[in-house]
Short mmCIF file of C-alpha atoms in Angstrom, two decimals:
data_model
loop_
_atom_site.label_atom_id
_atom_site.label_comp_id
_atom_site.label_asym_id
_atom_site.label_seq_id
_atom_site.Cartn_x
_atom_site.Cartn_y
_atom_site.Cartn_z
CA MET A 1460 94.06 88.24 105.78
CA SER A 1461 94.21 85.60 107.95
CA SER A 1462 90.96 84.94 110.45
CA PRO A 1463 93.05 85.52 113.73
CA GLU A 1464 94.66 88.48 112.50
CA ARG A 1465 91.33 89.64 111.45
CA ALA A 1466 89.30 88.87 114.59
CA ARG A 1467 91.73 91.53 116.35
CA ARG A 1468 90.53 94.65 114.12
CA VAL A 1469 88.41 96.94 115.19
CA ALA A 1470 85.85 98.93 112.92
CA VAL A 1471 83.45 101.48 114.26
CA ILE A 1472 80.41 101.94 112.14
CA THR A 1473 78.07 105.07 112.95
CA GLY A 1474 74.59 104.95 112.22
CA ALA A 1475 74.55 101.70 113.68
CA GLY A 1476 70.92 101.50 113.83
CA SER A 1477 69.10 101.20 110.66
CA GLY A 1478 69.84 100.24 107.20
CA ILE A 1479 73.41 99.84 105.71
CA GLY A 1480 75.13 100.83 108.96
CA ARG A 1481 73.18 97.95 110.75
CA ALA A 1482 73.55 95.55 107.67
CA VAL A 1483 77.49 96.08 107.63
CA ALA A 1484 77.57 95.60 111.33
CA ARG A 1485 76.19 92.06 111.52
CA GLN A 1486 78.64 91.28 108.45
CA MET A 1487 81.37 92.67 110.31
CA LEU A 1488 80.54 91.10 113.23
CA ALA A 1489 80.13 87.65 111.17
CA ALA A 1490 83.22 88.20 109.72
CA GLY A 1491 85.10 87.86 112.90
CA TYR A 1492 85.55 91.45 113.07
CA ARG A 1493 84.66 93.67 117.19
CA VAL A 1494 82.96 96.18 116.57
CA ALA A 1495 81.58 99.19 117.68
CA LEU A 1496 77.65 100.28 117.02
CA ALA A 1497 76.84 104.38 117.62
CA GLY A 1498 73.63 105.48 116.87
CA ARG A 1499 71.47 108.27 118.79
CA ARG A 1500 69.00 105.31 119.66
CA GLU A 1501 70.09 103.14 122.21
CA ALA A 1502 67.36 100.15 121.23
CA GLN A 1503 68.16 99.56 118.29
CA LEU A 1504 71.70 99.53 118.15
CA VAL A 1505 71.29 96.86 120.48
CA ASP A 1506 69.19 94.94 118.66
CA THR A 1507 71.63 95.67 115.46
CA ALA A 1508 74.25 94.03 118.43
CA ASP A 1509 72.00 90.99 118.91
CA GLY A 1510 74.26 89.99 121.89
CA HIS A 1511 77.37 89.63 119.98
CA PRO A 1512 80.14 89.23 122.48
CA ASP A 1513 82.18 91.39 119.72
CA ALA A 1514 79.75 94.04 119.93
CA LEU A 1515 80.66 97.39 121.53
CA VAL A 1516 76.95 99.07 121.81
CA VAL A 1517 77.82 103.09 122.23
CA PRO A 1518 74.96 105.92 121.89
CA CYS A 1519 76.08 108.48 120.73
CA ASP A 1520 75.18 111.97 118.67
CA VAL A 1521 77.70 112.73 115.71
CA THR A 1522 77.02 116.09 115.37
CA ARG A 1523 78.03 116.77 118.84
CA PRO A 1524 81.80 116.44 120.01
CA ASP A 1525 81.95 114.86 123.69
CA ASP A 1526 79.59 112.23 122.09
CA VAL A 1527 82.26 111.32 119.27
CA GLU A 1528 85.44 111.70 121.34
CA ARG A 1529 84.14 109.86 124.07
CA LEU A 1530 82.78 107.02 121.41
CA PHE A 1531 86.66 106.60 120.52
CA ALA A 1532 87.21 106.71 124.03
CA ASP A 1533 85.34 103.36 124.60
CA VAL A 1534 86.92 101.67 122.06
CA ILE A 1535 90.49 102.39 122.54
CA ARG A 1536 89.42 101.17 126.22
CA ARG A 1537 87.81 98.33 124.73
CA TRP A 1538 89.81 97.63 122.77
CA GLY A 1539 93.20 99.68 122.80
CA ARG A 1540 92.81 100.65 118.40
CA VAL A 1541 91.29 101.58 115.22
CA ASP A 1542 91.96 99.43 112.14
CA VAL A 1543 88.53 100.38 110.22
CA LEU A 1544 85.51 103.80 110.46
CA PHE A 1545 82.47 103.76 108.44
CA ASN A 1546 81.56 107.27 108.46
CA ASN A 1547 77.86 106.22 107.88
CA ALA A 1548 75.16 108.16 109.81
CA GLY A 1549 73.25 110.12 107.80
CA VAL A 1550 69.54 112.23 107.40
CA PHE A 1551 67.80 112.96 104.48
CA GLY A 1552 66.76 115.99 104.96
CA PRO A 1553 63.52 117.98 103.70
CA ALA A 1554 62.45 118.34 99.40
CA ALA A 1555 63.36 121.14 98.85
CA SER A 1556 65.11 123.39 96.01
CA VAL A 1557 67.53 126.54 97.58
CA ASP A 1558 64.48 129.29 97.28
CA GLU A 1559 62.82 127.05 99.67
CA ILE A 1560 64.77 125.24 102.52
CA ALA A 1561 64.50 126.43 105.75
CA VAL A 1562 67.70 127.90 107.17
CA ALA A 1563 67.31 125.55 110.58
CA ASP A 1564 66.86 122.67 107.98
CA TRP A 1565 69.78 123.64 106.07
CA ASP A 1566 72.42 123.41 108.77
CA ALA A 1567 70.40 119.95 110.30
CA VAL A 1568 71.98 117.82 106.77
CA LEU A 1569 74.75 120.02 107.13
CA ALA A 1570 75.78 118.95 110.78
CA VAL A 1571 75.01 115.46 110.57
CA ASN A 1572 76.04 114.24 107.05
CA LEU A 1573 79.60 116.40 106.62
CA THR A 1574 80.23 118.17 109.77
CA GLY A 1575 79.34 114.81 111.97
CA SER A 1576 81.31 112.79 109.21
CA MET A 1577 84.50 115.15 109.81
CA LEU A 1578 84.01 115.71 113.83
CA CYS A 1579 84.44 111.22 113.84
CA ALA A 1580 86.77 111.11 110.81
CA ALA A 1581 89.55 113.35 112.77
CA ALA A 1582 89.14 111.17 115.50
CA ALA A 1583 89.89 107.94 114.01
CA VAL A 1584 93.06 109.38 112.58
CA ARG A 1585 93.88 111.19 115.59
CA ALA A 1586 93.87 106.84 117.02
CA MET A 1587 94.81 105.74 113.95
CA LYS A 1588 98.32 107.78 113.94
CA ALA A 1589 99.00 107.24 118.30
CA GLN A 1590 98.46 103.11 118.06
CA SER A 1591 101.47 101.14 117.42
CA PRO A 1592 100.94 99.06 114.50
CA GLN A 1593 100.16 102.65 113.72
CA GLY A 1594 97.11 103.77 110.88
CA GLY A 1595 93.96 102.32 109.56
CA ARG A 1596 91.42 103.06 107.05
CA ILE A 1597 88.47 105.10 107.11
CA ILE A 1598 84.89 104.46 104.22
CA ASN A 1599 82.95 107.73 103.72
CA ASN A 1600 79.26 106.45 102.67
CA GLY A 1601 78.85 108.78 100.14
CA SER A 1602 75.90 108.67 97.30
CA ILE A 1603 75.24 108.46 94.14
CA SER A 1604 73.91 112.58 94.82
CA ALA A 1605 77.82 112.62 95.26
CA HIS A 1606 77.92 113.12 91.15
CA SER A 1607 74.35 112.94 89.45
CA PRO A 1608 71.17 114.50 92.30
CA ARG A 1609 67.54 114.15 92.63
CA PRO A 1610 65.51 116.79 92.40
CA ARG A 1611 64.93 118.52 95.44
CA THR A 1612 67.84 117.57 97.05
CA VAL A 1613 69.95 120.73 97.38
CA ALA A 1614 71.38 120.00 101.04
CA TYR A 1615 71.74 116.42 100.86
CA THR A 1616 73.49 116.47 97.50
CA VAL A 1617 75.98 119.42 98.14
CA THR A 1618 76.32 117.32 101.62
CA LYS A 1619 77.23 115.06 99.37
CA HIS A 1620 79.58 116.35 97.24
CA ALA A 1621 81.32 117.21 99.96
CA MET A 1622 82.09 114.26 101.52
CA THR A 1623 83.78 113.34 98.23
CA GLY A 1624 86.13 116.34 99.71
CA LEU A 1625 86.33 114.88 102.78
CA THR A 1626 87.10 111.53 101.95
CA LYS A 1627 89.86 112.58 99.52
CA SER A 1628 91.89 115.50 101.98
CA ILE A 1629 91.94 113.19 104.46
CA GLU A 1630 93.32 110.50 101.78
CA LEU A 1631 96.23 112.86 101.38
CA ASP A 1632 96.52 114.17 104.92
CA GLY A 1633 96.86 110.17 106.31
CA ARG A 1634 99.79 108.55 103.81
CA ALA A 1635 102.60 108.89 106.07
CA PHE A 1636 100.43 107.80 109.17
CA GLY A 1637 99.77 104.34 106.57
CA ILE A 1638 95.38 105.76 107.48
CA THR A 1639 93.58 105.47 104.36
CA CYS A 1640 90.63 106.56 102.93
CA GLY A 1641 87.98 106.24 100.90
CA GLN A 1642 84.37 106.67 99.60
CA ILE A 1643 81.47 104.27 98.75
CA ASP A 1644 78.92 105.74 96.55
CA ILE A 1645 75.46 103.40 96.76
CA GLY A 1646 72.44 103.83 94.74
CA ASN A 1647 69.17 102.11 95.26
CA THR A 1648 70.00 99.65 98.32
CA ALA A 1649 65.85 99.38 99.78
CA THR A 1650 66.52 100.73 103.47
CA ASP A 1651 64.61 102.95 105.09
CA ILE A 1652 65.82 106.45 103.24
CA MET A 1653 63.87 104.81 100.13
CA ASP A 1654 60.76 104.46 100.97
CA THR A 1655 60.50 108.35 101.99
CA ILE A 1656 62.16 108.97 99.03
CA GLY A 1657 59.44 106.96 97.25
CA VAL A 1658 61.68 105.57 95.07
CA GLY A 1659 59.64 101.99 95.20
CA SER A 1660 56.34 103.15 94.34
CA GLY A 1661 57.58 106.14 92.13
CA ALA A 1662 60.64 108.38 93.19
CA LEU A 1663 61.03 112.02 91.31
CA GLN A 1664 62.25 112.34 88.01
CA ALA A 1665 64.56 115.71 86.50
CA ASP A 1666 61.31 115.49 83.91
CA GLY A 1667 58.64 115.98 86.61
CA SER A 1668 57.50 112.80 86.52
CA ARG A 1669 57.48 109.64 88.50
CA LYS A 1670 58.92 106.28 88.67
CA VAL A 1671 59.51 103.65 90.35
CA GLU A 1672 62.77 102.32 90.68
CA PRO A 1673 64.86 98.88 90.78
CA MET A 1674 66.28 98.54 95.00
CA PHE A 1675 68.68 96.20 95.38
CA PRO A 1676 69.38 93.84 98.82
CA VAL A 1677 70.97 95.97 101.76
CA GLU A 1678 73.06 93.24 102.37
CA ASP A 1679 74.96 93.56 98.91
CA ALA A 1680 75.82 96.54 99.56
CA ALA A 1681 77.29 95.58 102.87
CA ARG A 1682 79.22 93.19 100.97
CA ALA A 1683 80.72 95.40 99.21
CA VAL A 1684 81.75 98.05 102.29
CA LEU A 1685 83.52 94.89 103.83
CA LEU A 1686 85.16 94.39 100.17
CA MET A 1687 86.94 97.62 101.74
CA ALA A 1688 87.13 97.39 104.75
CA GLY A 1689 89.55 93.98 104.45
CA MET A 1690 92.46 95.69 101.48
CA PRO A 1691 95.34 94.77 103.00
CA PRO A 1692 97.49 98.16 104.12
CA SER A 1693 99.23 98.26 100.64
CA ALA A 1694 96.08 98.80 98.29
CA SER A 1695 93.92 102.26 99.26
CA VAL A 1696 89.93 102.01 97.49
CA GLY A 1697 89.48 105.39 96.84
CA SER A 1698 85.68 105.14 95.13
CA VAL A 1699 82.96 102.67 94.76
CA VAL A 1700 80.09 103.04 93.04
CA ILE A 1701 77.47 100.70 93.61
CA THR A 1702 74.15 101.03 92.17
CA ALA A 1703 70.93 98.78 91.56
CA ALA A 1704 71.24 97.24 88.05
CA GLY A 1705 68.47 99.36 85.67
CA MET A 1706 68.43 102.51 87.86
CA PRO A 1707 68.09 105.77 86.48
CA PHE A 1708 71.95 106.70 86.91
CA ILE A 1709 74.09 106.74 83.96
CA GLY A 1710 71.53 109.10 81.88
CA ARG A 1711 69.95 110.55 84.77
CA GLY A 1712 67.67 113.73 83.49
#
């Protein structure tokens, strides 16, 4: 794709205030995308944008339908279209098995990870259907937990398995409109959420032990998202799995 073509592309990134979302936003801006940065904490979004003229900061709670509609309305008002959505906002939730988790905690994780992703995808699809030229690409941030769970992560694991169903449904229903949807499943990239589950100091394993696991730079995970986003409309990237080399995923348990 030529530089002038790419400069006209518009991306929306949720959870852009930190971690993977921040890294992806900064790489997309550097690559010439116009990028809307969405998240609940405005100060962190401003920090991600770092004064870039092609960054649009939009405070947004993805669990609130009105916020999501306002996000996409602001993007279309500013740039006229949506070419890429990176559905990245997510929370890990409490460490708990199915018999331990409180219903309120279950609902809170599903609201962000699953319903929030659905709301953003729905708004993006409506925009992509209506614009000319029609179409676009949605990238859902799954997890290796969409394949193999960690112990005591029932809410998070369920949402990431459900994300795969959401991805496939969007891909199927979007075909007639030039809309593609793929999922990236990332394992052990160096972000704050990895500290939450103790990957660097000792993450809980299936046998009850704790093990320090390898991690890899978040910028490398962001490069994989950028690769997916930059593929031509004729190509659909259904699934990408990227993990830290040597982490206990293949053969986990």
